[in-house]
Short mmCIF file of C-alpha atoms and ligand atoms in Angstrom, two decimals:
data_model
loop_
_atom_site.label_atom_id
_atom_site.label_comp_id
_atom_site.label_asym_id
_atom_site.label_seq_id
_atom_site.Cartn_x
_atom_site.Cartn_y
_atom_site.Cartn_z
CA MET A 1 64.24 21.72 109.19
CA VAL A 2 61.91 20.79 106.38
CA SER A 3 64.00 19.01 103.58
CA HIS A 4 62.66 19.14 100.13
CA ALA A 5 62.05 15.54 100.37
CA ASP A 6 59.27 16.29 102.73
CA ILE A 7 58.27 18.79 100.98
CA LEU A 8 57.39 16.93 97.60
CA ALA A 9 55.97 13.73 99.97
CA SER A 10 53.47 15.90 101.66
CA ASN A 11 52.26 17.62 98.66
CA ALA A 12 51.92 14.39 96.92
CA LEU A 13 49.61 13.32 99.59
CA LEU A 14 46.89 15.84 98.78
CA ASN A 15 43.59 14.96 97.58
CA ASP A 16 39.75 16.00 98.46
CA ALA A 17 40.49 15.48 102.23
CA THR A 18 43.63 17.18 102.67
CA ALA A 19 43.61 20.14 100.22
CA PRO A 20 41.86 23.30 100.81
CA ARG A 21 38.51 23.54 99.59
CA VAL A 22 37.68 27.27 99.45
CA ALA A 23 40.50 28.99 98.90
CA VAL A 24 41.28 33.05 98.28
CA PHE A 25 44.19 34.40 95.82
CA VAL A 26 45.26 38.03 96.74
CA GLY A 27 48.22 38.54 94.21
CA GLY A 28 47.53 35.30 92.46
CA THR A 29 48.12 37.07 89.09
CA SER A 30 51.70 36.77 88.98
CA GLY A 31 54.72 35.68 90.78
CA ILE A 32 54.44 33.51 93.95
CA GLY A 33 50.46 33.56 94.29
CA LYS A 34 50.23 32.31 90.86
CA LEU A 35 52.70 29.61 91.17
CA THR A 36 51.01 28.39 94.11
CA LEU A 37 47.48 28.44 92.71
CA HIS A 38 48.99 26.55 89.73
CA ALA A 39 50.70 23.95 92.11
CA LEU A 40 46.80 23.52 93.89
CA VAL A 41 45.19 23.35 90.90
CA ALA A 42 47.65 20.76 89.86
CA THR A 43 46.93 18.43 92.68
CA GLY A 44 43.55 17.72 90.80
CA ALA A 45 41.90 18.15 94.22
CA SER A 46 38.13 19.58 93.85
CA ALA A 47 38.33 23.01 94.86
CA ARG A 48 36.62 26.66 94.80
CA ILE A 49 39.44 29.41 94.01
CA TYR A 50 38.78 33.03 94.65
CA MET A 51 41.29 34.73 92.22
CA VAL A 52 41.27 38.48 93.51
CA GLY A 53 42.95 40.92 90.80
CA ARG A 54 42.98 44.15 89.41
CA LYS A 55 40.80 44.95 86.10
CA SER A 56 43.97 45.85 84.33
CA SER A 57 45.44 42.27 84.74
CA ALA A 58 42.07 40.65 83.73
CA GLU A 59 42.88 40.11 80.15
CA ARG A 60 46.22 39.04 80.66
CA THR A 61 45.06 36.37 83.10
CA GLN A 62 42.30 34.88 81.30
CA PRO A 63 44.79 32.03 79.49
CA PHE A 64 46.23 31.13 82.65
CA ILE A 65 42.44 31.04 84.03
CA ASP A 66 41.83 28.59 80.96
CA GLU A 67 45.15 26.82 81.40
CA LEU A 68 44.20 26.12 85.45
CA ARG A 69 40.56 24.91 84.27
CA ALA A 70 42.09 22.24 82.01
CA LEU A 71 44.31 20.85 84.14
CA ASN A 72 41.97 20.05 86.44
CA PRO A 73 38.13 20.38 85.73
CA ARG A 74 37.07 19.95 89.13
CA ALA A 75 38.88 23.13 90.26
CA ASP A 76 36.40 25.78 90.13
CA ILE A 77 38.35 28.97 89.35
CA LEU A 78 36.22 32.59 90.49
CA TRP A 79 38.11 35.87 88.69
CA THR A 80 36.79 37.99 91.40
CA GLU A 81 38.05 41.94 89.85
CA GLY A 82 38.87 44.73 92.33
CA GLU A 83 41.27 47.24 92.92
CA TYR A 84 42.35 45.71 96.31
CA SER A 85 45.24 48.30 96.87
CA LEU A 86 42.01 50.66 98.11
CA LEU A 87 40.68 49.71 101.34
CA SER A 88 37.40 50.43 100.31
CA GLU A 89 37.24 48.00 97.31
CA THR A 90 39.09 45.13 99.87
CA ARG A 91 35.98 45.76 102.13
CA ARG A 92 33.78 45.59 99.08
CA ILE A 93 35.54 42.06 97.60
CA CYS A 94 35.42 40.75 100.80
CA ASN A 95 31.74 40.83 101.11
CA GLU A 96 31.26 39.61 97.75
CA ILE A 97 33.08 36.46 98.56
CA LEU A 98 31.41 36.07 102.04
CA LEU A 99 28.15 36.18 100.38
CA LYS A 100 28.84 32.93 98.55
CA GLU A 101 31.52 31.02 101.24
CA PRO A 102 30.51 30.61 104.67
CA ARG A 103 33.57 28.60 104.79
CA ILE A 104 37.20 29.54 103.89
CA ASP A 105 40.40 27.54 103.83
CA LEU A 106 42.94 29.09 102.92
CA LEU A 107 43.47 32.94 102.59
CA PHE A 108 46.99 33.51 100.54
CA LEU A 109 48.15 37.16 100.46
CA THR A 110 51.40 38.57 98.15
CA ALA A 111 50.06 41.09 96.46
CA GLY A 112 52.83 44.03 96.81
CA TYR A 113 56.34 45.02 95.97
CA ALA A 114 59.38 46.44 97.36
CA PRO A 115 59.10 50.33 96.76
CA MET A 116 63.16 50.50 96.46
CA PHE A 117 63.76 52.34 93.45
CA SER A 118 60.24 54.65 93.51
CA ASP A 119 59.68 57.70 95.20
CA ARG A 120 56.34 58.02 97.56
CA ALA A 121 52.97 57.39 95.96
CA GLU A 122 49.49 57.78 97.92
CA THR A 123 46.27 55.75 96.81
CA GLU A 124 43.17 57.80 96.78
CA GLU A 125 42.74 56.95 100.55
CA GLY A 126 46.14 58.52 101.12
CA ILE A 127 47.90 55.71 102.38
CA GLU A 128 51.56 54.93 100.66
CA ILE A 129 50.58 52.45 98.01
CA THR A 130 53.02 49.70 98.86
CA GLN A 131 51.85 50.10 102.32
CA SER A 132 48.80 49.65 101.48
CA LEU A 133 49.08 46.34 99.36
CA ALA A 134 51.87 44.69 101.85
CA TYR A 135 50.05 45.72 104.79
CA TYR A 136 46.61 47.49 105.63
CA SER A 137 44.83 45.78 102.93
CA ARG A 138 46.25 42.47 103.84
CA ILE A 139 45.09 42.92 107.55
CA LEU A 140 41.88 44.21 106.09
CA PHE A 141 41.48 40.96 104.32
CA VAL A 142 42.08 39.12 107.40
CA LYS A 143 39.89 40.76 109.70
CA HIS A 144 36.73 40.59 107.08
CA LEU A 145 37.28 36.84 106.39
CA LEU A 146 38.01 35.89 109.84
CA PRO A 147 34.33 34.47 110.48
CA ALA A 148 34.98 32.06 107.51
CA LEU A 149 38.25 31.19 108.31
CA LYS A 150 37.45 30.05 111.68
CA ALA A 151 34.18 28.65 110.46
CA LYS A 152 35.10 25.10 111.11
CA ALA A 153 36.42 24.30 114.40
CA ASP A 154 38.16 20.88 113.35
CA ALA A 155 39.98 22.12 110.80
CA PRO A 156 41.26 25.74 110.82
CA GLY A 157 41.51 28.00 108.15
CA ARG A 158 45.16 29.51 107.26
CA VAL A 159 46.13 32.89 106.08
CA ILE A 160 49.58 32.99 104.33
CA SER A 161 51.38 36.69 104.28
CA VAL A 162 54.42 36.60 101.83
CA LEU A 163 57.00 39.24 102.90
CA GLY A 164 59.71 39.04 105.04
CA GLY A 165 58.64 37.00 108.17
CA GLY A 166 61.87 36.03 110.26
CA LEU A 167 63.70 39.38 109.14
CA GLU A 168 61.98 41.44 111.61
CA ILE A 169 64.15 44.26 113.72
CA ALA A 170 62.97 45.44 117.01
CA SER A 171 65.42 48.88 116.45
CA ALA A 172 64.74 49.44 112.61
CA ILE A 173 60.60 49.96 113.48
CA ASN A 174 59.61 53.52 113.51
CA LEU A 175 56.93 53.71 116.12
CA ASP A 176 56.62 57.88 116.09
CA ASP A 177 56.02 57.92 112.11
CA ILE A 178 54.29 54.29 111.24
CA ASP A 179 53.40 55.57 108.13
CA LEU A 180 56.46 56.93 107.20
CA LYS A 181 55.01 60.29 106.19
CA LYS A 182 57.36 62.82 107.71
CA PRO A 183 60.15 64.18 105.30
CA GLY A 184 63.44 61.63 105.55
CA ASN A 185 61.74 58.82 106.56
CA PHE A 186 60.43 57.05 103.66
CA GLY A 187 62.51 54.85 102.00
CA GLY A 188 63.30 51.70 99.75
CA PRO A 189 65.01 49.61 102.88
CA LYS A 190 63.44 51.54 105.53
CA ALA A 191 59.82 50.93 104.30
CA GLN A 192 60.37 47.48 103.46
CA THR A 193 61.76 46.69 106.92
CA GLN A 194 58.88 48.72 108.43
CA TYR A 195 55.95 47.09 106.51
CA LEU A 196 57.45 43.59 107.34
CA CYS A 197 57.67 44.25 110.96
CA LEU A 198 54.13 45.69 110.93
CA ASN A 199 52.77 42.21 109.30
CA THR A 200 54.63 40.30 112.04
CA VAL A 201 52.98 42.17 114.75
CA ALA A 202 49.65 42.78 113.56
CA LEU A 203 49.48 38.98 112.79
CA ASP A 204 50.80 38.01 115.94
CA LYS A 205 48.24 39.83 117.75
CA LEU A 206 45.74 38.33 115.47
CA ALA A 207 47.02 34.88 115.96
CA GLU A 208 46.99 35.38 120.11
CA GLU A 209 43.39 36.43 119.34
CA ASN A 210 42.20 33.82 116.92
CA PRO A 211 43.91 30.38 117.91
CA ASP A 212 41.69 28.66 115.79
CA VAL A 213 43.35 29.92 112.91
CA VAL A 214 46.88 29.21 111.40
CA PHE A 215 48.81 32.48 110.67
CA LEU A 216 52.16 32.08 108.61
CA HIS A 217 54.14 35.14 107.51
CA SER A 218 56.57 33.78 105.05
CA TRP A 219 59.86 35.48 103.69
CA PRO A 220 60.12 33.74 100.10
CA GLY A 221 64.25 34.50 99.36
CA TRP A 222 64.93 35.05 96.06
CA VAL A 223 61.96 34.31 93.50
CA ASN A 224 62.45 35.81 89.94
CA THR A 225 59.42 36.77 89.50
CA GLY A 226 60.13 40.28 87.77
CA ASN A 227 59.22 41.79 91.44
CA VAL A 228 62.02 44.05 91.29
CA HIS A 229 61.19 45.65 88.12
CA ARG A 230 57.77 47.27 90.05
CA GLY A 231 59.31 49.42 92.49
CA VAL A 232 61.41 51.95 89.66
CA LYS A 233 60.95 54.94 88.49
CA GLU A 234 61.30 54.53 84.60
CA GLY A 235 64.24 56.34 82.76
CA SER A 236 66.29 56.65 86.21
CA VAL A 237 69.41 55.46 87.13
CA TRP A 238 67.74 53.06 89.36
CA ALA A 239 65.82 51.38 86.26
CA TRP A 240 69.50 50.86 84.57
CA PHE A 241 70.96 49.58 87.87
CA VAL A 242 67.82 46.97 88.27
CA LYS A 243 67.91 45.95 84.44
CA TRP A 244 71.64 45.30 83.55
CA LEU A 245 72.80 44.35 87.23
CA LEU A 246 70.04 43.40 89.59
CA ALA A 247 67.69 41.47 87.79
CA PRO A 248 70.32 39.53 85.86
CA LEU A 249 72.28 38.92 89.44
CA ILE A 250 68.66 37.96 91.12
CA GLY A 251 68.07 35.65 87.51
CA VAL A 252 71.53 33.54 88.61
CA VAL A 253 70.70 33.17 92.58
CA SER A 254 67.01 32.40 92.73
CA ILE A 255 64.86 29.80 94.00
CA ARG A 256 63.73 27.53 90.39
CA ASP A 257 60.04 28.62 90.17
CA GLU A 258 59.40 24.78 90.69
CA VAL A 259 61.13 24.58 94.04
CA ALA A 260 59.08 27.72 95.23
CA LYS A 261 55.76 26.45 93.79
CA GLN A 262 56.41 23.24 95.75
CA ARG A 263 57.55 24.70 98.93
CA TYR A 264 54.29 27.24 99.08
CA LEU A 265 51.89 24.55 98.23
CA PHE A 266 53.43 22.95 101.55
CA GLU A 267 53.29 26.05 103.44
CA ALA A 268 49.60 26.22 102.71
CA THR A 269 48.60 22.57 102.91
CA SER A 270 50.73 21.12 105.90
CA ALA A 271 49.99 20.22 108.94
CA TYR A 272 53.79 21.05 110.02
CA PHE A 273 52.31 24.31 110.84
CA GLY A 274 49.73 23.10 113.16
CA GLY A 275 45.89 22.98 111.94
CA SER A 276 44.77 20.32 109.76
CA GLY A 277 45.58 19.34 106.44
CA VAL A 278 48.44 16.78 105.53
CA ALA A 279 49.82 15.01 108.83
CA TRP A 280 53.43 15.79 109.53
CA LYS A 281 54.99 12.81 111.45
CA GLY A 282 58.29 14.66 112.02
CA LYS A 283 58.89 17.31 114.53
CA PRO A 284 56.39 19.82 114.44
CA GLY A 285 56.83 23.73 113.57
CA VAL A 286 57.76 26.48 116.29
CA ASN A 287 55.04 29.46 116.23
CA VAL A 288 56.34 32.95 117.64
CA LYS A 289 55.65 31.87 121.11
CA GLY A 290 57.99 29.17 120.92
CA GLU A 291 55.56 26.13 121.05
CA GLU A 292 55.69 23.17 119.04
CA GLY A 293 52.49 21.02 117.67
CA LYS A 294 50.24 24.30 118.30
CA ASN A 295 48.56 26.62 116.29
CA GLY A 296 49.22 30.59 116.24
CA LEU A 297 51.81 32.77 113.94
CA PHE A 298 54.62 31.02 112.10
CA LEU A 299 57.47 33.04 110.62
CA VAL A 300 58.83 30.69 107.74
CA ASN A 301 61.65 31.03 105.52
CA PHE A 302 62.14 30.44 102.11
CA ARG A 303 62.88 26.76 102.73
CA ALA A 304 59.48 26.53 104.18
CA SER A 305 61.15 25.93 107.64
CA CYS A 306 60.08 28.17 110.72
CA THR A 307 62.26 31.10 112.02
CA PRO A 308 60.40 32.38 115.04
CA ASN A 309 62.81 35.37 115.50
CA LEU A 310 62.42 34.39 119.51
CA LYS A 311 65.01 36.94 120.60
CA VAL A 312 63.24 40.04 118.94
CA ILE A 313 59.41 39.21 118.63
CA PRO A 314 58.48 39.30 122.93
CA VAL A 315 60.18 42.83 122.13
CA LEU A 316 57.98 43.99 119.50
CA ARG A 317 55.19 42.24 121.40
CA GLU A 318 55.89 43.88 124.74
CA LYS A 319 57.19 47.42 122.82
CA ALA A 320 55.49 48.17 119.90
CA ARG A 321 52.32 46.15 119.48
CA GLU A 322 49.66 48.43 121.34
CA LYS A 323 50.96 51.11 119.33
CA ILE A 324 50.88 49.66 115.94
CA TRP A 325 47.58 47.77 116.64
CA GLU A 326 45.88 51.24 117.85
CA HIS A 327 47.30 52.86 114.83
CA THR A 328 46.21 50.22 112.35
CA MET A 329 42.73 50.01 113.73
CA GLU A 330 42.60 54.17 113.01
CA VAL A 331 43.11 53.51 109.75
CA LEU A 332 41.05 50.62 109.06
CA GLY A 333 38.58 51.64 111.13
CA PRO A 334 35.88 53.24 108.01
CA TYR A 335 36.49 50.07 106.12
CA LEU A 336 35.83 47.42 108.71
N1 NAP B 1 60.31 37.77 94.71
C1 NAP B 1 60.95 37.76 95.60
O1 NAP B 1 61.79 37.48 95.46
C2 NAP B 1 60.43 38.52 96.41
C3 NAP B 1 61.36 38.52 98.03
C4 NAP B 1 61.09 39.38 99.16
C5 NAP B 1 59.93 39.34 99.24
N2 NAP B 1 58.62 39.77 98.13
C6 NAP B 1 57.62 39.66 98.62
O2 NAP B 1 56.92 39.12 98.09
C7 NAP B 1 55.41 39.39 97.95
C8 NAP B 1 55.23 38.25 96.46
O3 NAP B 1 56.04 38.56 95.61
P1 NAP B 1 56.06 38.05 94.21
O4 NAP B 1 57.48 38.41 93.44
O5 NAP B 1 55.18 37.00 94.01
O6 NAP B 1 55.38 39.76 93.37
P2 NAP B 1 54.62 39.81 92.08
O7 NAP B 1 54.95 38.65 91.18
O8 NAP B 1 55.93 41.06 91.67
O9 NAP B 1 53.27 40.44 92.44
C9 NAP B 1 52.48 40.21 93.32
C10 NAP B 1 50.98 41.03 93.20
O10 NAP B 1 51.14 42.10 93.29
C11 NAP B 1 50.31 43.03 92.34
N3 NAP B 1 50.61 44.13 92.41
C12 NAP B 1 51.67 44.84 92.04
N4 NAP B 1 51.58 45.96 92.03
C13 NAP B 1 50.06 46.18 92.15
C14 NAP B 1 49.22 47.43 92.33
N5 NAP B 1 50.09 48.65 92.27
N6 NAP B 1 48.05 47.26 92.47
C15 NAP B 1 47.63 45.87 92.55
N7 NAP B 1 47.99 44.89 92.85
C16 NAP B 1 49.23 45.07 92.54
C17 NAP B 1 50.08 42.10 91.24
O11 NAP B 1 49.20 42.31 90.25
P3 NAP B 1 49.18 42.21 89.03
O12 NAP B 1 49.54 40.76 88.01
O13 NAP B 1 47.79 42.77 88.52
O14 NAP B 1 50.48 43.00 88.69
C18 NAP B 1 50.74 40.40 91.77
O15 NAP B 1 49.43 39.59 91.88
C19 NAP B 1 55.67 40.85 97.45
O16 NAP B 1 54.77 41.53 98.84
C20 NAP B 1 57.01 40.88 97.37
O17 NAP B 1 57.36 42.48 97.60
C21 NAP B 1 59.15 38.97 97.00
#
């Protein structure tokens, strides 16, 4: 287990040599992505940071970008606009970044919300919107940016997907209807479990094929970002429930922003998870193959500790991976 003192000690060692030089944040306009971006810039290290955001958030985000520039003039913040819930847009954004960056050190993926209290809604590309944000678009970002994440042999790039790493349940995954399109298959908890399992399965495959990249699938616990309000239909009973009961409860039990921010900065930069970054002197993190001190996929809990879920992951690998990957490539195929 990693202690908070270890996390703070590691983060205090961040400088030009140990911090990511080029980072891409998809979801840095709010919540955990925004907190982490702020923490990274506050290290004072020199960095180029692509902040991918949708048009509707551009104006609201400008004061934050101004604040970041004032906080650290050596950090170059590049607002990169696009509707990344669409796969065609994700591809366009990736191409735009790749034209400028042959090498990327960090890809930080947080876009999305749980469709707990809302009906199924699809993007114009026919994909349920929260699945597109939490799964397809994320995997497409990884697929396109992989060459840049692998560009430096002695410093593997790092991918962090923030959703529900470690919470996989093999029996809960629906392999007959991976996109939960059939009547009765879609619903908040079902969708959330399905999408987090898909994340782990696909990242496990990508990690196996790309041992020169570090992958993390992280579960944040409760962080009071307002995320819970997103998947709610206005005026519904659920909206009332969330406003008056759930959100106040989350406010009480959630992890403080300052703590979450340092944990995610650690996840983005510590060699505890393999790769490069700030050297780790203690027992190294364990990946989903049960290996220590190697790269691979790490499932990480809200304390920034590894929870490799070793009873479930081999089952998913054996029984679900091929089918999920084949289906994923069919969906992503036109946008690769
Ligand atoms: N916070 C928690 O306690 C918690 C717990 C478990 C899992 N998670 C998951 O972890 C991830 C990060 O959580 P968070 O709390 O940091 O999330 P958040 O702040 O609510 O949102 C993260 C990002 O998602 C983007 N987004 C939301 N809806 C969108 C849409 N329709 N189209 C395009 N972008 C959209 C937001 O963009 P805008 O700024 O433009 O709105 C924001 O940048 C999410 O997938 C969340 O479901 C969170």
